[in-house]
CSV table of C-alpha atoms in Angstrom, one decimal:
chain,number,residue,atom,x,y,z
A,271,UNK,CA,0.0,0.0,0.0
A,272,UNK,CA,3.1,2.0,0.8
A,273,UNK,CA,4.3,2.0,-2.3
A,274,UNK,CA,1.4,2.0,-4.5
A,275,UNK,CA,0.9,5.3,-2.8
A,276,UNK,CA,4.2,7.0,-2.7
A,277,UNK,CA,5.4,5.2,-6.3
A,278,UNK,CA,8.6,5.7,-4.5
A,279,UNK,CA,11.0,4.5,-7.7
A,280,UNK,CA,9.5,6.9,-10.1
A,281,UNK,CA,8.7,10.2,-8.0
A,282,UNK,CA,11.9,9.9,-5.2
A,283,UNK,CA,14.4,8.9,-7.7
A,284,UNK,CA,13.9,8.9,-11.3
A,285,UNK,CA,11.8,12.1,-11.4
A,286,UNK,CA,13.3,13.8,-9.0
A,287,UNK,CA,17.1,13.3,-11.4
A,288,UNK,CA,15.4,14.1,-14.5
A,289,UNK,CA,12.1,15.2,-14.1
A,290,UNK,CA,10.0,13.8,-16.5
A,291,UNK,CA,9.4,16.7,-18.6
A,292,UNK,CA,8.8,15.0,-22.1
A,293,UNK,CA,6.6,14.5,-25.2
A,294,UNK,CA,3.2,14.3,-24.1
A,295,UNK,CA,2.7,11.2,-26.1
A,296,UNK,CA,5.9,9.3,-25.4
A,297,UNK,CA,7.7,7.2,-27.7
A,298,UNK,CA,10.6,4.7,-26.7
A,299,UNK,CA,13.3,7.9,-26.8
A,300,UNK,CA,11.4,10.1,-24.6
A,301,UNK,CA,11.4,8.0,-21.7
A,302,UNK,CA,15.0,7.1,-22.5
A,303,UNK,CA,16.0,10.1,-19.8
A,304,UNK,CA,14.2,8.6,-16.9
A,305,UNK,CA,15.4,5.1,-17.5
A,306,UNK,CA,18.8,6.5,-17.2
A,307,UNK,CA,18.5,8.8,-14.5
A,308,UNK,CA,17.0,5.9,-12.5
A,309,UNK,CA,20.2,3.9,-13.1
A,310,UNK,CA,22.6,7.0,-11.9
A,311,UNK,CA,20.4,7.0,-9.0
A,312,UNK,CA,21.6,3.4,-8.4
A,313,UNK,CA,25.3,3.7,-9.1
A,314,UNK,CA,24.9,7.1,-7.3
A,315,UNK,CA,23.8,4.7,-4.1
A,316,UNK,CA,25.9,1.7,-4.7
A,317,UNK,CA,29.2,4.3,-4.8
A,318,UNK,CA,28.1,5.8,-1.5
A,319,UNK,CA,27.8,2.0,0.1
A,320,UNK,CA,31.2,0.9,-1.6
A,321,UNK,CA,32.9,3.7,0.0
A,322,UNK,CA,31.3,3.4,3.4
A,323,UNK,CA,32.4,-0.5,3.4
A,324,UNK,CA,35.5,-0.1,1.8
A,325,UNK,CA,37.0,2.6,3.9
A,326,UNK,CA,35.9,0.9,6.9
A,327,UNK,CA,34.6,3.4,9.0
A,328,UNK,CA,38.0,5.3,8.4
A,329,UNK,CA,37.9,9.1,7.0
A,330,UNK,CA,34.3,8.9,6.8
A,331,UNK,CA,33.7,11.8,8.8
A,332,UNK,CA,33.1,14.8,6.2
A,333,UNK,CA,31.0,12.5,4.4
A,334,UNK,CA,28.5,12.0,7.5
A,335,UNK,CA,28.3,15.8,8.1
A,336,UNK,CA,27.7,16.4,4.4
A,337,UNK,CA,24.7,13.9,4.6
A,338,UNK,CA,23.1,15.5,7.9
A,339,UNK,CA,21.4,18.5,5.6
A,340,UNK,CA,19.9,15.7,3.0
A,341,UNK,CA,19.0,13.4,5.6
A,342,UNK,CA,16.9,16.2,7.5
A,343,UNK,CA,15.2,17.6,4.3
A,344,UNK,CA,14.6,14.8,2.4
A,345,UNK,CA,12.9,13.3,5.8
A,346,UNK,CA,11.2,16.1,6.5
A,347,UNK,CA,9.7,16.4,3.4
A,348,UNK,CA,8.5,12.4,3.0
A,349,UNK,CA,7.3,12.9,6.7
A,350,UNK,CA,5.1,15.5,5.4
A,351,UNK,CA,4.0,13.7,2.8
A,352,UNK,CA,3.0,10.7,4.7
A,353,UNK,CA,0.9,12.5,6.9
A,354,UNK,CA,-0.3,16.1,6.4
A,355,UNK,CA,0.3,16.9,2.4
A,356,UNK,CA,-2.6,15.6,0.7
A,357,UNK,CA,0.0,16.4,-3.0
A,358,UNK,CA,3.3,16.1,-3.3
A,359,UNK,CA,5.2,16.4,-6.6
A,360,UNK,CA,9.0,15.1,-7.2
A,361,UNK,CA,10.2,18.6,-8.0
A,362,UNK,CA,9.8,20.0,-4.7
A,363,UNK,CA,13.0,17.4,-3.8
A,364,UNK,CA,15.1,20.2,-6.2
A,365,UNK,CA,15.7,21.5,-3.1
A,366,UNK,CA,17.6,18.8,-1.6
A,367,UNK,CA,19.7,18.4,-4.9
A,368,UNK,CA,22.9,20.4,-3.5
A,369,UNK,CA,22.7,18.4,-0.7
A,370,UNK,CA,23.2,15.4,-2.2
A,371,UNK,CA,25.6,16.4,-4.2
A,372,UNK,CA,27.7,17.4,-1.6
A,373,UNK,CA,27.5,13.5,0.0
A,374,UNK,CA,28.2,12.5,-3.5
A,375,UNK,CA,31.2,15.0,-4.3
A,376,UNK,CA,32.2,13.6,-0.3
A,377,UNK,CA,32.1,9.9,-1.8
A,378,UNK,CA,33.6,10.9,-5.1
A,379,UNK,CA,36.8,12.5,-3.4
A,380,UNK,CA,37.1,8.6,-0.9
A,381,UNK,CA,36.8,6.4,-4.1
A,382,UNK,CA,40.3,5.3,-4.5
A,383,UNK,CA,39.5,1.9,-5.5
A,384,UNK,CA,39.2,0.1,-9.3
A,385,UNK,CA,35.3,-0.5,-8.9
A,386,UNK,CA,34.3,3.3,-7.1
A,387,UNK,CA,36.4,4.7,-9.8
A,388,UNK,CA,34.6,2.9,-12.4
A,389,UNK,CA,31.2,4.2,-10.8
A,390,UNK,CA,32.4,7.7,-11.0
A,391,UNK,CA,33.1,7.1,-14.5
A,392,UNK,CA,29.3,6.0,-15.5
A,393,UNK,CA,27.9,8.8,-13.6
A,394,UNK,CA,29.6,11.3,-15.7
A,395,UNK,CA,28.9,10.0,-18.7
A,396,UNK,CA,25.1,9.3,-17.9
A,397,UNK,CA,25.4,13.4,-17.2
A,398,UNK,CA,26.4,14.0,-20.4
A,399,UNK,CA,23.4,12.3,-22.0
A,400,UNK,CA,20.8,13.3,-19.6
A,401,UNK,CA,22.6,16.9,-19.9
A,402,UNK,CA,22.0,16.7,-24.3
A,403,UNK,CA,18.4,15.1,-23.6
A,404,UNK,CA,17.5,18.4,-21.6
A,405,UNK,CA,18.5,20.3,-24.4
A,406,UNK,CA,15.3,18.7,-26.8
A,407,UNK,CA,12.0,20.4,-27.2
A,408,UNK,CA,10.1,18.4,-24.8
A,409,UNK,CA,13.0,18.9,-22.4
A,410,UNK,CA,10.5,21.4,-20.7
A,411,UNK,CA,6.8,20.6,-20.1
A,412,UNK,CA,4.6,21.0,-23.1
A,413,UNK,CA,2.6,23.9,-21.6
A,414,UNK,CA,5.6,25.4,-20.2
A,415,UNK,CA,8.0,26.3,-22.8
A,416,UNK,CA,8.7,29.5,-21.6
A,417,UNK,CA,12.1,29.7,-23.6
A,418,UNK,CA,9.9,29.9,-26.5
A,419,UNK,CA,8.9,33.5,-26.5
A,420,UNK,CA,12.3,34.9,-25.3
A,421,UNK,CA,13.9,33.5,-28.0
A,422,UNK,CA,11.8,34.4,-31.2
A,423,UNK,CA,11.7,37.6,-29.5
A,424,UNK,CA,15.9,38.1,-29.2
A,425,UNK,CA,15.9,37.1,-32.8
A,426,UNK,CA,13.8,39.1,-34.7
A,427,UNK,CA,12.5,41.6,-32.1
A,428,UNK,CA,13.3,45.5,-32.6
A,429,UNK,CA,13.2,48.3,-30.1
A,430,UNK,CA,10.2,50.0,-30.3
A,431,UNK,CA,7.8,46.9,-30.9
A,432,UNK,CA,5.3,45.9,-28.4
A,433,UNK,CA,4.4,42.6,-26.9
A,434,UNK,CA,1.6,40.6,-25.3
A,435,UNK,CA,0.4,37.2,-23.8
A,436,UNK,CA,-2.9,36.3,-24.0
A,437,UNK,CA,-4.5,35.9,-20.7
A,438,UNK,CA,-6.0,32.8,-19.1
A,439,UNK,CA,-8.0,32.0,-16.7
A,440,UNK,CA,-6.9,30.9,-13.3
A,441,UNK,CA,-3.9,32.2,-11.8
A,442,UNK,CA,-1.4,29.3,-12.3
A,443,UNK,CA,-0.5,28.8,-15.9
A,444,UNK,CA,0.0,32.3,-17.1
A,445,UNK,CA,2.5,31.7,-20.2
A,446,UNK,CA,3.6,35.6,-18.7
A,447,UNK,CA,6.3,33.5,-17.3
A,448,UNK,CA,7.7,33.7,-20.5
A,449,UNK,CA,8.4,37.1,-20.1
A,450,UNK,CA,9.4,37.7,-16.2
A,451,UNK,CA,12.0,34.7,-16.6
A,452,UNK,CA,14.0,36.4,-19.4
A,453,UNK,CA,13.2,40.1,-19.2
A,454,UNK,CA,16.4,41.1,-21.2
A,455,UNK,CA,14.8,39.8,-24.5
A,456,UNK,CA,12.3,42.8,-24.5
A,457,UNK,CA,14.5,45.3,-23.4
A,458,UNK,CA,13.7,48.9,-26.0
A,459,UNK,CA,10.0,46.9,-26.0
A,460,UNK,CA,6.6,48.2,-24.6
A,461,UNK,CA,4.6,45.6,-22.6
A,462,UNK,CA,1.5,47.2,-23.4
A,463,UNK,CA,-0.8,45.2,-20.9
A,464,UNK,CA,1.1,46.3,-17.8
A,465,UNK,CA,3.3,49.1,-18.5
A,466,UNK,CA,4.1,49.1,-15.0
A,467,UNK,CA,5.9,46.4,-13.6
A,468,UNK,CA,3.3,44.2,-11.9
A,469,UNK,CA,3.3,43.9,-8.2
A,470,UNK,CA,4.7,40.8,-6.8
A,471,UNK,CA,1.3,39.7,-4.7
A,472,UNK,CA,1.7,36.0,-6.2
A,473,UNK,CA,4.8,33.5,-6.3
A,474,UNK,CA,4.2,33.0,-9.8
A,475,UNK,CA,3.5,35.1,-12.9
A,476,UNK,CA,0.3,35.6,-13.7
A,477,UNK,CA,-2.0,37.9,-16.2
A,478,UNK,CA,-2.8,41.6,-15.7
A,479,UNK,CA,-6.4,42.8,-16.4
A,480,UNK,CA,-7.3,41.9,-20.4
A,481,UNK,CA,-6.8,45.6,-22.3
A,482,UNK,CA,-8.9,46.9,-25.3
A,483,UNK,CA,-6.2,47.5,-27.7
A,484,UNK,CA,-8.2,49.9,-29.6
A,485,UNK,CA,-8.5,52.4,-26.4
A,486,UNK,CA,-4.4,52.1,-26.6
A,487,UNK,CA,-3.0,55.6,-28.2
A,488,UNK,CA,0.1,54.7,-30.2
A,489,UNK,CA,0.1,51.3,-30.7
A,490,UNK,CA,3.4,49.9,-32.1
A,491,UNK,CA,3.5,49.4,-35.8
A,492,UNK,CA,4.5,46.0,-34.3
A,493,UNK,CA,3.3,43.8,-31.4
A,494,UNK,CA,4.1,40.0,-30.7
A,495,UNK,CA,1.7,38.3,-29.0
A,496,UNK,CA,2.4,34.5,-27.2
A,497,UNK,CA,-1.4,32.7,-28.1
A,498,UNK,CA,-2.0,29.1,-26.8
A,499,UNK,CA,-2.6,26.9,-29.0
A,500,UNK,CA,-5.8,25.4,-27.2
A,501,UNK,CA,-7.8,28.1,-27.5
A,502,UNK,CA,-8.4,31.0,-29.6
A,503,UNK,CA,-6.2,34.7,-29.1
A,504,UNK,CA,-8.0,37.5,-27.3
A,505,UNK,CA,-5.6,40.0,-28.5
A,506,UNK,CA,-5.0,38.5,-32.5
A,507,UNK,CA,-8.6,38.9,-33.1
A,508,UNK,CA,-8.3,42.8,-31.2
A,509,UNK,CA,-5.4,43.2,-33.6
A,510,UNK,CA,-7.1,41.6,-37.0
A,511,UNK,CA,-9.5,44.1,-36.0
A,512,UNK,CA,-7.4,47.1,-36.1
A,513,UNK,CA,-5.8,46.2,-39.6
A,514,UNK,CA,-2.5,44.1,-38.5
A,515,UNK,CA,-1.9,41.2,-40.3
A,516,UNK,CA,0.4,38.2,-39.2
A,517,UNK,CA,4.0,39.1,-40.3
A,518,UNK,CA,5.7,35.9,-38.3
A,519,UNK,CA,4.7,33.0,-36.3
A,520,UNK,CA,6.6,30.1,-34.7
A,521,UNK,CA,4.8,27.6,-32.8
A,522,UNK,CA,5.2,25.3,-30.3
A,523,UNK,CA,4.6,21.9,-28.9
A,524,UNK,CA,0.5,21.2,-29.3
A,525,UNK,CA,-0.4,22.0,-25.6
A,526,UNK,CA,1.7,24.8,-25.8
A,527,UNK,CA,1.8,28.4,-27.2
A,528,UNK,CA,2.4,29.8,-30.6
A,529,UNK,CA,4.2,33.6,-31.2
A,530,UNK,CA,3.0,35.6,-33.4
A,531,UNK,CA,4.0,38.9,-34.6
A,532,UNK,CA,1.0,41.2,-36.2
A,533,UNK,CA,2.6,44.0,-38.2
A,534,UNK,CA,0.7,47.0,-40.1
C-alpha cells in the first residue's frame, strides 16, 4: 500500500534526477531520460555504500556531516507527505539536490578503488546524456516552454515593438512567465498590458487585467503576441480588427503556445 501510494521508484528517484518533462505522447526515446536517471540513482547509491564498506569506518567523517542536511530535508519532506500533504510532486526534492551532491562530491573524493572509480566514471557519462536530452524540445513541459517566446523575440524583435500574452484563466499557468523569466529579451520593447511592472502579490507570474487594444493611443507598428494553441487569441482577433496582419509566427509543442508577430 506504501508503495502504490508513494510510487517511490518513479517520483523519489527517477523524477526527482530528470524530471520527467517529455513528449506528451511518449515514444521509446522520450522515456529514455528517466530510465537513465534511475540507473545513476543506483550507481549514485551503490558508490556511497562501496565507499562506506571499503574505507571501513576510516575518513568517513566529512562524508556523515555532508549527509546531515539531505538526511533532515529529504525526511522532513517524505514525513510531510505521509501525513499532512494531501500532494506532493517530485520537483519539490530540487531542493535537496545540492545536498546530495555534496555527500556524493564527499564519496567521489574517498573512491580510491578500481570498482568506485569505475562508478564515477558511468555517472559522468550518464550526465552527459541526460545533460544533451534536456537540451530537446520536450526537455520542458509542453505547456511550459517558456524559452519559447524569449527567444523568437531576441531574434527578430526590434526596439520600439510591443508585446503581449494572451491571458488565461486561473492564476497558475500564465504563459507571462515567459516574459518575467527572461526580461532582457524585451528590453527597447513596450509591454503594453502592464506598463508598469506588476506587483509581486503571487509567487508566480500571472496575467494583468485583459486591455482593449483599440482604447491604446500609439500602438506599435509592431506587437508579438504568445497565443496558446488550445484556444483562440484575445488580443489576435483585437489586432485583426485594427488592420495588423500576421508578419511571423513560430509555434510550439501542441499544448503549448504559438508567437506571433502582427505588423501593419
Amino acid at each position: 500500500m506504501l508503495l502504490r501510494r508513494l510510487d517511490i521508484a518513479n517520483r523519489f528517484l527517477v523524477e526527482s534526477w530528470a524530471t520527467s518533462r517529455v513528449n506528451a505522447a511518449p515514444t521509446v526515446t522520450d522515456l529514455t531520460p528517466g530510465r537513465v536517471a534511475l540507473a545513476m540513482a543506483v550507481i549514485a547509491g551503490l558508490l556511497i555504500v562501496l565507499v562506506i564498506v571499503a574505507s571501513r569506518g576510516r575518513g568517513l567523517a566529512r562524508l556523515g556531516i555532508a549527509s546531515i542536511p539531505l538526511v533532515l530535508s529529504v525526511g522532513t519532506m517524505w514525513i510531510l507527505a505521509l501525513t499532512s500533504m494531501p500532494v506532493f510532486a517530485s520537483r519539490y526534492l530540487s531542493s535537496a539536490a545540492p545536498f546530495f551532491a555534496m555527500v556524493l562530491a564527499e564519496a567521489v573524493l574517498l573512491a580510491r578503488w578500481r570498482a568506485a572509480k569505475v562508478l564515477v566514471v558511468l555517472l559522468a557519462v550518464g550526465a552527459l546524456v541526460l545533460y544533451g536530452f534536456q537540451q530537446r524540445p520536450f526537455s520542458k513541459s509542453p505547456i511550459d516552454d517558456y524559452g519559447l517566446m524569449p527567444s523568437v523575440v531576441r531574434q527578430h524583435g526590434r526596439a520600439g515593438d510591443g508585446y503581449l500574452v494572451d491571458p488565461l484563466d486561473g492564476l497558475i499557468g500564465s504563459y507571462r512567465a515567459a516574459i518575467v523569466t527572461d526580461p532582457g529579451a524585451y528590453k527597447g520593447m513596450a509591454d503594453l498590458a502592464a506598463p508598469e511592472r506588476l506587483p509581486l502579490d503571487y509567487p508566480w507570474a500571472h496575467d494583468p487585467p485583459a486591455v482593449d487594444l483599440a482604447t491604446l493611443p500609439n500602438l506599435p507598428n509592431r506587437i508579438w503576441v504568445g497565443a496558446w494553441n488550445q484556444g483562440g487569441s484575445l488580443y489576435g482577433e483585437q489586432l485583426a480588427a485594427l488592420g495588423y496582419h500576421v508578419g511571423y509566427s513560430k509555434r510550439g509543442p501542441a499544448q503549448g503556445n504559438t508567437i506571433f508577430l502582427w505588423e501593419r
